[in-house]
Amino acid sequence: MATPRFSAMHRKKKLYVIALNGQHYPLPMFRAKICRETEACIERFDHFCPWIGNVVGVRNHKYFVLFTVFTFAVAVEVFISSVVIGTADPHHFKIPTHERAVALTLMSYTVVIMLAVGGLMCYHIDLVAQNESTNERLKGTYTLRRNPHNKGIFSNCFSFWCIPIRKSYAVAENKDDDLPLPLLHVEP
């Protein structure tokens, strides 16, 4: 008798297509994926981020990258302020000893934050420059073949930061409706 874990591993994978105007399109055509955490179809799926509690995809990737940039900038500012307060001349600036100790502790804490958030920020800036998603990079989608979406660093960055995102296909004609992306389950 098979264990439940073994049975779950050998279940058939559900296949989905996107249905638009009577035509069926495979999810990879839109670089889309069904997110395991939210069970939503996400166009140009990047990753599910537990830090922000949301899926990062085509419509919010720019804001996620900006979030990492500004979080890193705040960490740098806190670090610099902590260094200034922690190493200030106690005779020239009347800073109590306990405040200097707190500043030095905060300084070491922000170094860890700067390394973590700075690494994440650089990783996502590199992904933008290569026009690749976290999901594609982790799965090695373009390790053995050329990335067809990569148009060069300048063009990739320009389209990511300057070209507006088209409206979602999930938006209904009636703007009061909140319809999900039209997915169809297909038997393999």
Short mmCIF file of N, CA and C in Angstrom, two decimals:
data_model
loop_
_atom_site.label_atom_id
_atom_site.label_comp_id
_atom_site.label_asym_id
_atom_site.label_seq_id
_atom_site.Cartn_x
_atom_site.Cartn_y
_atom_site.Cartn_z
N MET A 1 0.85 -1.19 0.00
CA MET A 1 0.00 0.00 0.00
C MET A 1 0.88 1.24 0.00
N ALA A 2 0.58 2.17 -0.87
CA ALA A 2 1.38 3.37 -1.00
C ALA A 2 1.08 4.34 0.14
N THR A 3 2.12 5.05 0.57
CA THR A 3 1.92 6.06 1.60
C THR A 3 1.27 7.28 0.97
N PRO A 4 0.55 8.09 1.76
CA PRO A 4 -0.09 9.29 1.20
C PRO A 4 0.92 10.22 0.53
N ARG A 5 2.12 10.33 1.10
CA ARG A 5 3.12 11.22 0.50
C ARG A 5 3.53 10.72 -0.87
N PHE A 6 3.73 9.40 -0.99
CA PHE A 6 4.12 8.82 -2.27
C PHE A 6 3.02 9.05 -3.30
N SER A 7 1.77 8.87 -2.88
CA SER A 7 0.64 9.04 -3.80
C SER A 7 0.54 10.49 -4.26
N ALA A 8 0.76 11.44 -3.35
CA ALA A 8 0.67 12.85 -3.71
C ALA A 8 1.75 13.23 -4.71
N MET A 9 2.92 12.60 -4.60
CA MET A 9 4.02 12.94 -5.52
C MET A 9 3.74 12.44 -6.93
N HIS A 10 2.93 11.39 -7.08
CA HIS A 10 2.72 10.81 -8.39
C HIS A 10 1.36 11.15 -8.99
N ARG A 11 0.68 12.13 -8.41
CA ARG A 11 -0.57 12.59 -8.98
C ARG A 11 -0.30 13.31 -10.29
N LYS A 12 -1.27 13.23 -11.18
CA LYS A 12 -1.12 13.95 -12.44
C LYS A 12 -1.21 15.45 -12.19
N LYS A 13 -0.37 16.19 -12.88
CA LYS A 13 -0.37 17.64 -12.76
C LYS A 13 -1.53 18.20 -13.58
N LYS A 14 -2.28 19.13 -12.98
CA LYS A 14 -3.38 19.76 -13.70
C LYS A 14 -2.80 20.72 -14.74
N LEU A 15 -3.39 20.71 -15.91
CA LEU A 15 -2.98 21.64 -16.96
C LEU A 15 -4.05 22.70 -17.13
N TYR A 16 -3.60 23.94 -17.28
CA TYR A 16 -4.52 25.05 -17.45
C TYR A 16 -4.17 25.81 -18.72
N VAL A 17 -5.16 26.43 -19.31
CA VAL A 17 -4.95 27.34 -20.43
C VAL A 17 -5.72 28.62 -20.12
N ILE A 18 -5.31 29.70 -20.75
CA ILE A 18 -6.01 30.97 -20.61
C ILE A 18 -6.97 31.09 -21.79
N ALA A 19 -8.21 31.40 -21.51
CA ALA A 19 -9.23 31.53 -22.54
C ALA A 19 -9.51 33.01 -22.77
N LEU A 20 -9.14 33.49 -23.97
CA LEU A 20 -9.37 34.90 -24.33
C LEU A 20 -10.03 34.95 -25.71
N ASN A 21 -11.16 35.61 -25.77
CA ASN A 21 -11.88 35.79 -27.03
C ASN A 21 -12.09 34.48 -27.78
N GLY A 22 -12.41 33.43 -27.03
CA GLY A 22 -12.67 32.13 -27.66
C GLY A 22 -11.43 31.34 -28.02
N GLN A 23 -10.25 31.90 -27.82
CA GLN A 23 -8.99 31.21 -28.11
C GLN A 23 -8.39 30.69 -26.82
N HIS A 24 -7.68 29.57 -26.89
CA HIS A 24 -7.01 29.00 -25.71
C HIS A 24 -5.51 29.16 -25.88
N TYR A 25 -4.88 29.69 -24.83
CA TYR A 25 -3.44 29.93 -24.85
C TYR A 25 -2.80 29.24 -23.65
N PRO A 26 -1.65 28.60 -23.85
CA PRO A 26 -0.96 27.97 -22.70
C PRO A 26 -0.40 29.04 -21.77
N LEU A 27 -0.31 28.73 -20.47
CA LEU A 27 0.19 29.69 -19.49
C LEU A 27 1.59 30.21 -19.82
N PRO A 28 2.52 29.35 -20.30
CA PRO A 28 3.87 29.88 -20.60
C PRO A 28 3.90 30.98 -21.65
N MET A 29 2.87 31.05 -22.47
CA MET A 29 2.83 32.11 -23.48
C MET A 29 2.81 33.50 -22.84
N PHE A 30 2.24 33.58 -21.63
CA PHE A 30 2.18 34.84 -20.88
C PHE A 30 3.18 34.84 -19.73
N ARG A 31 4.08 33.85 -19.72
CA ARG A 31 5.02 33.65 -18.62
C ARG A 31 4.24 33.57 -17.31
N ALA A 32 3.07 32.96 -17.38
CA ALA A 32 2.15 32.89 -16.25
C ALA A 32 2.31 31.57 -15.51
N LYS A 33 1.83 31.58 -14.28
CA LYS A 33 1.89 30.40 -13.44
C LYS A 33 0.77 30.49 -12.42
N ILE A 34 0.30 29.34 -11.97
CA ILE A 34 -0.67 29.30 -10.89
C ILE A 34 0.14 29.30 -9.60
N CYS A 35 -0.06 30.32 -8.77
CA CYS A 35 0.67 30.42 -7.50
C CYS A 35 0.13 29.39 -6.52
N ARG A 36 1.03 28.61 -5.91
CA ARG A 36 0.60 27.59 -4.94
C ARG A 36 -0.03 28.21 -3.71
N GLU A 37 0.49 29.35 -3.26
CA GLU A 37 0.00 29.96 -2.02
C GLU A 37 -1.36 30.62 -2.19
N THR A 38 -1.57 31.31 -3.31
CA THR A 38 -2.81 32.06 -3.49
C THR A 38 -3.78 31.40 -4.46
N GLU A 39 -3.31 30.40 -5.19
CA GLU A 39 -4.10 29.71 -6.21
C GLU A 39 -4.63 30.67 -7.27
N ALA A 40 -3.88 31.72 -7.52
CA ALA A 40 -4.25 32.70 -8.55
C ALA A 40 -3.31 32.54 -9.74
N CYS A 41 -3.82 32.85 -10.91
CA CYS A 41 -2.99 32.84 -12.11
C CYS A 41 -2.31 34.20 -12.22
N ILE A 42 -0.98 34.19 -12.24
CA ILE A 42 -0.21 35.43 -12.22
C ILE A 42 0.59 35.54 -13.52
N GLU A 43 0.34 36.62 -14.25
CA GLU A 43 1.09 36.87 -15.49
C GLU A 43 2.51 37.29 -15.14
N ARG A 44 3.46 36.78 -15.89
CA ARG A 44 4.90 36.96 -15.64
C ARG A 44 5.20 36.78 -14.14
N PHE A 45 4.84 35.60 -13.67
CA PHE A 45 5.01 35.23 -12.26
C PHE A 45 6.48 35.34 -11.88
N ASP A 46 6.75 36.08 -10.81
CA ASP A 46 8.12 36.17 -10.29
C ASP A 46 8.27 35.26 -9.07
N HIS A 47 7.54 35.55 -8.01
CA HIS A 47 7.59 34.71 -6.81
C HIS A 47 6.49 35.14 -5.84
N PHE A 48 6.22 34.27 -4.88
CA PHE A 48 5.36 34.65 -3.77
C PHE A 48 6.28 35.14 -2.67
N CYS A 49 6.04 36.33 -2.18
CA CYS A 49 6.92 36.93 -1.17
C CYS A 49 6.23 36.92 0.19
N PRO A 50 6.71 36.09 1.12
CA PRO A 50 6.10 36.10 2.45
C PRO A 50 6.37 37.40 3.21
N TRP A 51 7.40 38.13 2.80
CA TRP A 51 7.76 39.39 3.42
C TRP A 51 6.65 40.42 3.25
N ILE A 52 6.08 40.48 2.05
CA ILE A 52 4.98 41.42 1.80
C ILE A 52 3.63 40.71 1.79
N GLY A 53 3.64 39.37 1.82
CA GLY A 53 2.40 38.60 1.87
C GLY A 53 1.62 38.65 0.58
N ASN A 54 2.33 38.70 -0.56
CA ASN A 54 1.65 38.82 -1.84
C ASN A 54 2.50 38.17 -2.93
N VAL A 55 1.86 37.92 -4.07
CA VAL A 55 2.56 37.41 -5.23
C VAL A 55 3.17 38.58 -5.99
N VAL A 56 4.38 38.40 -6.48
CA VAL A 56 5.03 39.42 -7.30
C VAL A 56 4.94 38.96 -8.75
N GLY A 57 4.35 39.80 -9.58
CA GLY A 57 4.17 39.49 -10.99
C GLY A 57 4.29 40.75 -11.82
N VAL A 58 3.78 40.70 -13.02
CA VAL A 58 3.96 41.79 -13.98
C VAL A 58 3.40 43.13 -13.46
N ARG A 59 2.33 43.12 -12.71
CA ARG A 59 1.69 44.37 -12.31
C ARG A 59 2.25 45.01 -11.04
N ASN A 60 3.09 44.28 -10.29
CA ASN A 60 3.65 44.88 -9.08
C ASN A 60 5.14 44.63 -8.90
N HIS A 61 5.80 44.05 -9.91
CA HIS A 61 7.24 43.79 -9.78
C HIS A 61 8.04 45.09 -9.64
N LYS A 62 7.65 46.10 -10.39
CA LYS A 62 8.33 47.40 -10.32
C LYS A 62 8.26 47.96 -8.90
N TYR A 63 7.10 47.86 -8.28
CA TYR A 63 6.91 48.38 -6.93
C TYR A 63 7.68 47.55 -5.90
N PHE A 64 7.79 46.24 -6.15
CA PHE A 64 8.57 45.39 -5.26
C PHE A 64 10.06 45.77 -5.31
N VAL A 65 10.57 46.00 -6.52
CA VAL A 65 11.98 46.40 -6.66
C VAL A 65 12.20 47.75 -5.98
N LEU A 66 11.29 48.70 -6.18
CA LEU A 66 11.40 50.00 -5.50
C LEU A 66 11.33 49.84 -3.98
N PHE A 67 10.49 48.92 -3.50
CA PHE A 67 10.39 48.64 -2.07
C PHE A 67 11.75 48.18 -1.53
N THR A 68 12.43 47.29 -2.25
CA THR A 68 13.75 46.83 -1.79
C THR A 68 14.77 47.96 -1.84
N VAL A 69 14.71 48.81 -2.87
CA VAL A 69 15.65 49.94 -2.98
C VAL A 69 15.46 50.91 -1.82
N PHE A 70 14.22 51.29 -1.52
CA PHE A 70 13.97 52.25 -0.46
C PHE A 70 14.20 51.65 0.93
N THR A 71 13.93 50.36 1.09
CA THR A 71 14.23 49.70 2.36
C THR A 71 15.74 49.69 2.60
N PHE A 72 16.49 49.42 1.55
CA PHE A 72 17.95 49.45 1.65
C PHE A 72 18.43 50.86 1.99
N ALA A 73 17.84 51.87 1.34
CA ALA A 73 18.23 53.26 1.60
C ALA A 73 17.96 53.65 3.05
N VAL A 74 16.83 53.24 3.60
CA VAL A 74 16.52 53.53 5.00
C VAL A 74 17.51 52.83 5.92
N ALA A 75 17.86 51.59 5.60
CA ALA A 75 18.84 50.86 6.41
C ALA A 75 20.20 51.56 6.40
N VAL A 76 20.60 52.07 5.24
CA VAL A 76 21.87 52.81 5.14
C VAL A 76 21.81 54.08 5.98
N GLU A 77 20.68 54.79 5.91
CA GLU A 77 20.53 56.02 6.69
C GLU A 77 20.57 55.74 8.19
N VAL A 78 19.92 54.68 8.63
CA VAL A 78 19.93 54.31 10.05
C VAL A 78 21.33 53.91 10.46
N PHE A 79 22.04 53.19 9.60
CA PHE A 79 23.41 52.79 9.90
C PHE A 79 24.32 54.01 10.06
N ILE A 80 24.23 54.95 9.13
CA ILE A 80 25.07 56.16 9.20
C ILE A 80 24.74 56.97 10.45
N SER A 81 23.46 57.13 10.74
CA SER A 81 23.06 57.86 11.95
C SER A 81 23.57 57.17 13.20
N SER A 82 23.50 55.85 13.22
CA SER A 82 23.99 55.09 14.38
C SER A 82 25.50 55.23 14.55
N VAL A 83 26.23 55.25 13.44
CA VAL A 83 27.68 55.43 13.51
C VAL A 83 28.01 56.81 14.05
N VAL A 84 27.31 57.82 13.57
CA VAL A 84 27.56 59.20 14.02
C VAL A 84 27.27 59.33 15.52
N ILE A 85 26.14 58.80 15.95
CA ILE A 85 25.78 58.91 17.38
C ILE A 85 26.67 58.01 18.24
N GLY A 86 26.94 56.79 17.76
CA GLY A 86 27.72 55.85 18.55
C GLY A 86 29.19 56.20 18.69
N THR A 87 29.73 56.91 17.72
CA THR A 87 31.17 57.24 17.77
C THR A 87 31.43 58.72 18.05
N ALA A 88 30.38 59.47 18.35
CA ALA A 88 30.55 60.90 18.62
C ALA A 88 31.39 61.12 19.88
N ASP A 89 32.11 62.20 19.90
CA ASP A 89 32.94 62.56 21.06
C ASP A 89 32.02 62.87 22.24
N PRO A 90 32.12 62.08 23.33
CA PRO A 90 31.20 62.28 24.46
C PRO A 90 31.39 63.62 25.15
N HIS A 91 32.57 64.24 25.03
CA HIS A 91 32.80 65.54 25.68
C HIS A 91 32.24 66.68 24.84
N HIS A 92 32.27 66.52 23.51
CA HIS A 92 31.78 67.57 22.64
C HIS A 92 30.25 67.51 22.52
N PHE A 93 29.70 66.30 22.30
CA PHE A 93 28.25 66.12 22.23
C PHE A 93 27.82 65.42 23.52
N LYS A 94 26.86 65.97 24.19
CA LYS A 94 26.44 65.39 25.47
C LYS A 94 25.43 64.27 25.21
N ILE A 95 25.95 63.10 24.79
CA ILE A 95 25.12 61.93 24.51
C ILE A 95 25.31 60.95 25.65
N PRO A 96 24.22 60.57 26.33
CA PRO A 96 24.34 59.62 27.44
C PRO A 96 24.95 58.28 26.96
N THR A 97 25.64 57.60 27.87
CA THR A 97 26.32 56.36 27.54
C THR A 97 25.35 55.29 27.05
N HIS A 98 24.18 55.20 27.67
CA HIS A 98 23.21 54.17 27.24
C HIS A 98 22.71 54.42 25.82
N GLU A 99 22.61 55.69 25.41
CA GLU A 99 22.19 55.99 24.04
C GLU A 99 23.29 55.62 23.04
N ARG A 100 24.54 55.81 23.44
CA ARG A 100 25.66 55.40 22.58
C ARG A 100 25.66 53.89 22.42
N ALA A 101 25.37 53.15 23.50
CA ALA A 101 25.33 51.68 23.43
C ALA A 101 24.19 51.21 22.52
N VAL A 102 23.04 51.86 22.63
CA VAL A 102 21.91 51.53 21.76
C VAL A 102 22.28 51.82 20.30
N ALA A 103 22.93 52.92 20.05
CA ALA A 103 23.33 53.28 18.68
C ALA A 103 24.30 52.26 18.11
N LEU A 104 25.26 51.80 18.90
CA LEU A 104 26.22 50.81 18.42
C LEU A 104 25.54 49.45 18.18
N THR A 105 24.58 49.09 19.03
CA THR A 105 23.81 47.85 18.81
C THR A 105 22.98 47.96 17.54
N LEU A 106 22.32 49.10 17.36
CA LEU A 106 21.52 49.33 16.16
C LEU A 106 22.40 49.31 14.92
N MET A 107 23.62 49.83 15.03
CA MET A 107 24.56 49.83 13.91
C MET A 107 24.85 48.40 13.46
N SER A 108 25.12 47.49 14.40
CA SER A 108 25.42 46.11 14.02
C SER A 108 24.17 45.41 13.46
N TYR A 109 23.01 45.75 13.98
CA TYR A 109 21.76 45.16 13.48
C TYR A 109 21.51 45.62 12.05
N THR A 110 21.72 46.90 11.77
CA THR A 110 21.45 47.41 10.42
C THR A 110 22.45 46.89 9.40
N VAL A 111 23.64 46.50 9.83
CA VAL A 111 24.59 45.87 8.90
C VAL A 111 23.98 44.59 8.35
N VAL A 112 23.37 43.80 9.23
CA VAL A 112 22.73 42.55 8.80
C VAL A 112 21.57 42.86 7.85
N ILE A 113 20.76 43.85 8.19
CA ILE A 113 19.64 44.24 7.34
C ILE A 113 20.14 44.73 5.98
N MET A 114 21.18 45.55 5.98
CA MET A 114 21.73 46.06 4.72
C MET A 114 22.24 44.93 3.84
N LEU A 115 22.90 43.95 4.42
CA LEU A 115 23.41 42.83 3.64
C LEU A 115 22.25 42.01 3.04
N ALA A 116 21.24 41.73 3.86
CA ALA A 116 20.11 40.93 3.38
C ALA A 116 19.29 41.66 2.32
N VAL A 117 18.87 42.87 2.64
CA VAL A 117 18.03 43.64 1.71
C VAL A 117 18.84 44.11 0.51
N GLY A 118 20.09 44.46 0.73
CA GLY A 118 20.96 44.87 -0.38
C GLY A 118 21.18 43.73 -1.36
N GLY A 119 21.37 42.52 -0.84
CA GLY A 119 21.51 41.36 -1.71
C GLY A 119 20.25 41.10 -2.52
N LEU A 120 19.10 41.20 -1.85
CA LEU A 120 17.82 41.01 -2.53
C LEU A 120 17.61 42.08 -3.60
N MET A 121 17.96 43.32 -3.28
CA MET A 121 17.81 44.42 -4.22
C MET A 121 18.71 44.19 -5.45
N CYS A 122 19.97 43.83 -5.23
CA CYS A 122 20.89 43.59 -6.35
C CYS A 122 20.43 42.41 -7.20
N TYR A 123 19.92 41.37 -6.55
CA TYR A 123 19.42 40.20 -7.27
C TYR A 123 18.27 40.60 -8.20
N HIS A 124 17.33 41.40 -7.70
CA HIS A 124 16.19 41.80 -8.53
C HIS A 124 16.58 42.80 -9.60
N ILE A 125 17.55 43.64 -9.33
CA ILE A 125 18.04 44.56 -10.37
C ILE A 125 18.69 43.76 -11.49
N ASP A 126 19.43 42.71 -11.13
CA ASP A 126 20.02 41.83 -12.13
C ASP A 126 18.94 41.11 -12.94
N LEU A 127 17.89 40.64 -12.26
CA LEU A 127 16.78 39.99 -12.98
C LEU A 127 16.13 40.95 -13.97
N VAL A 128 15.94 42.19 -13.56
CA VAL A 128 15.36 43.20 -14.46
C VAL A 128 16.27 43.41 -15.66
N ALA A 129 17.58 43.51 -15.42
CA ALA A 129 18.54 43.74 -16.50
C ALA A 129 18.56 42.58 -17.49
N GLN A 130 18.25 41.37 -17.03
CA GLN A 130 18.24 40.19 -17.90
C GLN A 130 16.83 39.84 -18.40
N ASN A 131 15.82 40.58 -17.96
CA ASN A 131 14.40 40.31 -18.27
C ASN A 131 14.06 38.85 -17.95
N GLU A 132 14.34 38.49 -16.71
CA GLU A 132 14.11 37.13 -16.23
C GLU A 132 13.37 37.24 -14.91
N SER A 133 12.58 36.23 -14.59
CA SER A 133 11.89 36.23 -13.30
C SER A 133 12.63 35.35 -12.31
N THR A 134 12.34 35.52 -11.03
CA THR A 134 12.93 34.67 -10.00
C THR A 134 12.58 33.22 -10.27
N ASN A 135 11.34 32.96 -10.64
CA ASN A 135 10.89 31.60 -10.94
C ASN A 135 11.70 31.01 -12.09
N GLU A 136 11.90 31.76 -13.15
CA GLU A 136 12.68 31.27 -14.30
C GLU A 136 14.14 31.04 -13.92
N ARG A 137 14.71 31.91 -13.10
CA ARG A 137 16.10 31.77 -12.70
C ARG A 137 16.29 30.54 -11.81
N LEU A 138 15.39 30.37 -10.82
CA LEU A 138 15.53 29.23 -9.91
C LEU A 138 15.29 27.90 -10.60
N LYS A 139 14.41 27.88 -11.59
CA LYS A 139 14.16 26.64 -12.33
C LYS A 139 15.21 26.40 -13.42
N GLY A 140 16.05 27.40 -13.69
CA GLY A 140 17.07 27.24 -14.74
C GLY A 140 16.47 27.19 -16.12
N THR A 141 15.38 27.93 -16.33
CA THR A 141 14.68 27.91 -17.61
C THR A 141 15.59 28.29 -18.77
N TYR A 142 16.47 29.25 -18.56
CA TYR A 142 17.31 29.73 -19.66
C TYR A 142 18.79 29.41 -19.46
N THR A 143 19.10 28.33 -18.75
CA THR A 143 20.50 27.96 -18.58
C THR A 143 21.03 27.24 -19.82
N LEU A 144 20.19 26.45 -20.46
CA LEU A 144 20.64 25.69 -21.63
C LEU A 144 20.22 26.31 -22.96
N ARG A 145 19.38 27.31 -22.89
CA ARG A 145 18.96 27.99 -24.12
C ARG A 145 18.90 29.48 -23.89
N ARG A 146 18.91 30.23 -24.97
CA ARG A 146 18.89 31.68 -24.90
C ARG A 146 17.54 32.17 -24.38
N ASN A 147 17.57 33.21 -23.56
CA ASN A 147 16.35 33.83 -23.05
C ASN A 147 15.74 34.66 -24.18
N PRO A 148 14.58 34.26 -24.71
CA PRO A 148 13.98 35.00 -25.82
C PRO A 148 13.43 36.37 -25.42
N HIS A 149 13.30 36.61 -24.12
CA HIS A 149 12.76 37.89 -23.64
C HIS A 149 13.85 38.92 -23.40
N ASN A 150 15.11 38.49 -23.37
CA ASN A 150 16.23 39.39 -23.11
C ASN A 150 16.55 40.20 -24.36
N LYS A 151 16.32 41.51 -24.29
CA LYS A 151 16.57 42.41 -25.43
C LYS A 151 17.79 43.30 -25.19
N GLY A 152 18.60 42.96 -24.21
CA GLY A 152 19.76 43.78 -23.84
C GLY A 152 19.46 44.59 -22.59
N ILE A 153 20.50 44.90 -21.84
CA ILE A 153 20.32 45.56 -20.54
C ILE A 153 19.55 46.87 -20.67
N PHE A 154 19.95 47.74 -21.59
CA PHE A 154 19.31 49.05 -21.72
C PHE A 154 17.83 48.89 -22.07
N SER A 155 17.54 48.07 -23.07
CA SER A 155 16.15 47.89 -23.51
C SER A 155 15.31 47.21 -22.42
N ASN A 156 15.89 46.24 -21.72
CA ASN A 156 15.16 45.57 -20.64
C ASN A 156 14.82 46.54 -19.51
N CYS A 157 15.82 47.33 -19.10
CA CYS A 157 15.59 48.30 -18.02
C CYS A 157 14.60 49.38 -18.45
N PHE A 158 14.74 49.86 -19.69
CA PHE A 158 13.82 50.88 -20.18
C PHE A 158 12.39 50.36 -20.19
N SER A 159 12.17 49.14 -20.71
CA SER A 159 10.80 48.63 -20.77
C SER A 159 10.26 48.33 -19.37
N PHE A 160 11.12 47.91 -18.44
CA PHE A 160 10.66 47.63 -17.08
C PHE A 160 10.25 48.91 -16.36
N TRP A 161 11.08 49.96 -16.46
CA TRP A 161 10.84 51.18 -15.69
C TRP A 161 9.97 52.20 -16.41
N CYS A 162 9.98 52.24 -17.74
CA CYS A 162 9.35 53.36 -18.46
C CYS A 162 8.11 52.99 -19.28
N ILE A 163 7.98 51.76 -19.71
CA ILE A 163 6.83 51.39 -20.53
C ILE A 163 5.66 51.01 -19.61
N PRO A 164 4.50 51.64 -19.78
CA PRO A 164 3.36 51.29 -18.93
C PRO A 164 2.89 49.86 -19.19
N ILE A 165 2.38 49.23 -18.16
CA ILE A 165 1.86 47.86 -18.26
C ILE A 165 0.46 47.94 -18.88
N ARG A 166 0.20 47.07 -19.85
CA ARG A 166 -1.14 47.05 -20.44
C ARG A 166 -2.16 46.59 -19.42
N LYS A 167 -3.40 46.86 -19.69
CA LYS A 167 -4.47 46.46 -18.78
C LYS A 167 -4.53 44.94 -18.70
N SER A 168 -5.00 44.46 -17.57
CA SER A 168 -5.11 43.03 -17.34
C SER A 168 -6.20 42.43 -18.21
N TYR A 169 -5.95 41.22 -18.69
CA TYR A 169 -6.98 40.52 -19.43
C TYR A 169 -8.11 40.08 -18.51
N ALA A 170 -7.84 40.07 -17.21
CA ALA A 170 -8.84 39.62 -16.25
C ALA A 170 -9.91 40.67 -16.00
N VAL A 171 -9.68 41.90 -16.42
CA VAL A 171 -10.64 42.97 -16.21
C VAL A 171 -11.85 42.74 -17.12
N ALA A 172 -13.00 42.73 -16.53
CA ALA A 172 -14.24 42.47 -17.28
C ALA A 172 -14.71 43.75 -17.96
N GLU A 173 -15.60 43.58 -18.92
CA GLU A 173 -16.20 44.73 -19.58
C GLU A 173 -16.94 45.59 -18.58
N ASN A 174 -17.68 44.94 -17.67
CA ASN A 174 -18.39 45.64 -16.62
C ASN A 174 -17.39 45.86 -15.49
N LYS A 175 -16.99 47.08 -15.26
CA LYS A 175 -15.94 47.36 -14.28
C LYS A 175 -16.35 47.07 -12.85
N ASP A 176 -17.66 46.84 -12.61
CA ASP A 176 -18.09 46.50 -11.26
C ASP A 176 -17.83 45.03 -10.95
N ASP A 177 -17.64 44.22 -11.99
CA ASP A 177 -17.36 42.79 -11.78
C ASP A 177 -15.92 42.62 -11.36
N ASP A 178 -15.69 41.64 -10.51
CA ASP A 178 -14.34 41.29 -10.08
C ASP A 178 -14.09 39.84 -10.51
N LEU A 179 -13.90 39.65 -11.81
CA LEU A 179 -13.75 38.30 -12.33
C LEU A 179 -12.28 37.89 -12.34
N PRO A 180 -12.01 36.60 -12.04
CA PRO A 180 -10.63 36.12 -12.13
C PRO A 180 -10.21 35.92 -13.58
N LEU A 181 -8.91 35.71 -13.80
CA LEU A 181 -8.41 35.43 -15.14
C LEU A 181 -9.13 34.19 -15.67
N PRO A 182 -9.62 34.24 -16.90
CA PRO A 182 -10.41 33.12 -17.42
C PRO A 182 -9.54 31.90 -17.68
N LEU A 183 -9.47 30.98 -16.71
CA LEU A 183 -8.67 29.76 -16.83
C LEU A 183 -9.57 28.58 -17.13
N LEU A 184 -9.07 27.67 -17.92
CA LEU A 184 -9.77 26.44 -18.19
C LEU A 184 -8.86 25.29 -17.81
N HIS A 185 -9.41 24.30 -17.11
CA HIS A 185 -8.66 23.09 -16.79
C HIS A 185 -8.72 22.18 -18.01
N VAL A 186 -7.58 21.68 -18.47
CA VAL A 186 -7.51 20.85 -19.64
C VAL A 186 -6.99 19.49 -19.24
N GLU A 187 -7.63 18.44 -19.69
CA GLU A 187 -7.14 17.08 -19.44
C GLU A 187 -5.94 16.83 -20.34
N PRO A 188 -4.84 16.28 -19.77
CA PRO A 188 -3.64 16.04 -20.60
C PRO A 188 -3.84 14.94 -21.62
#
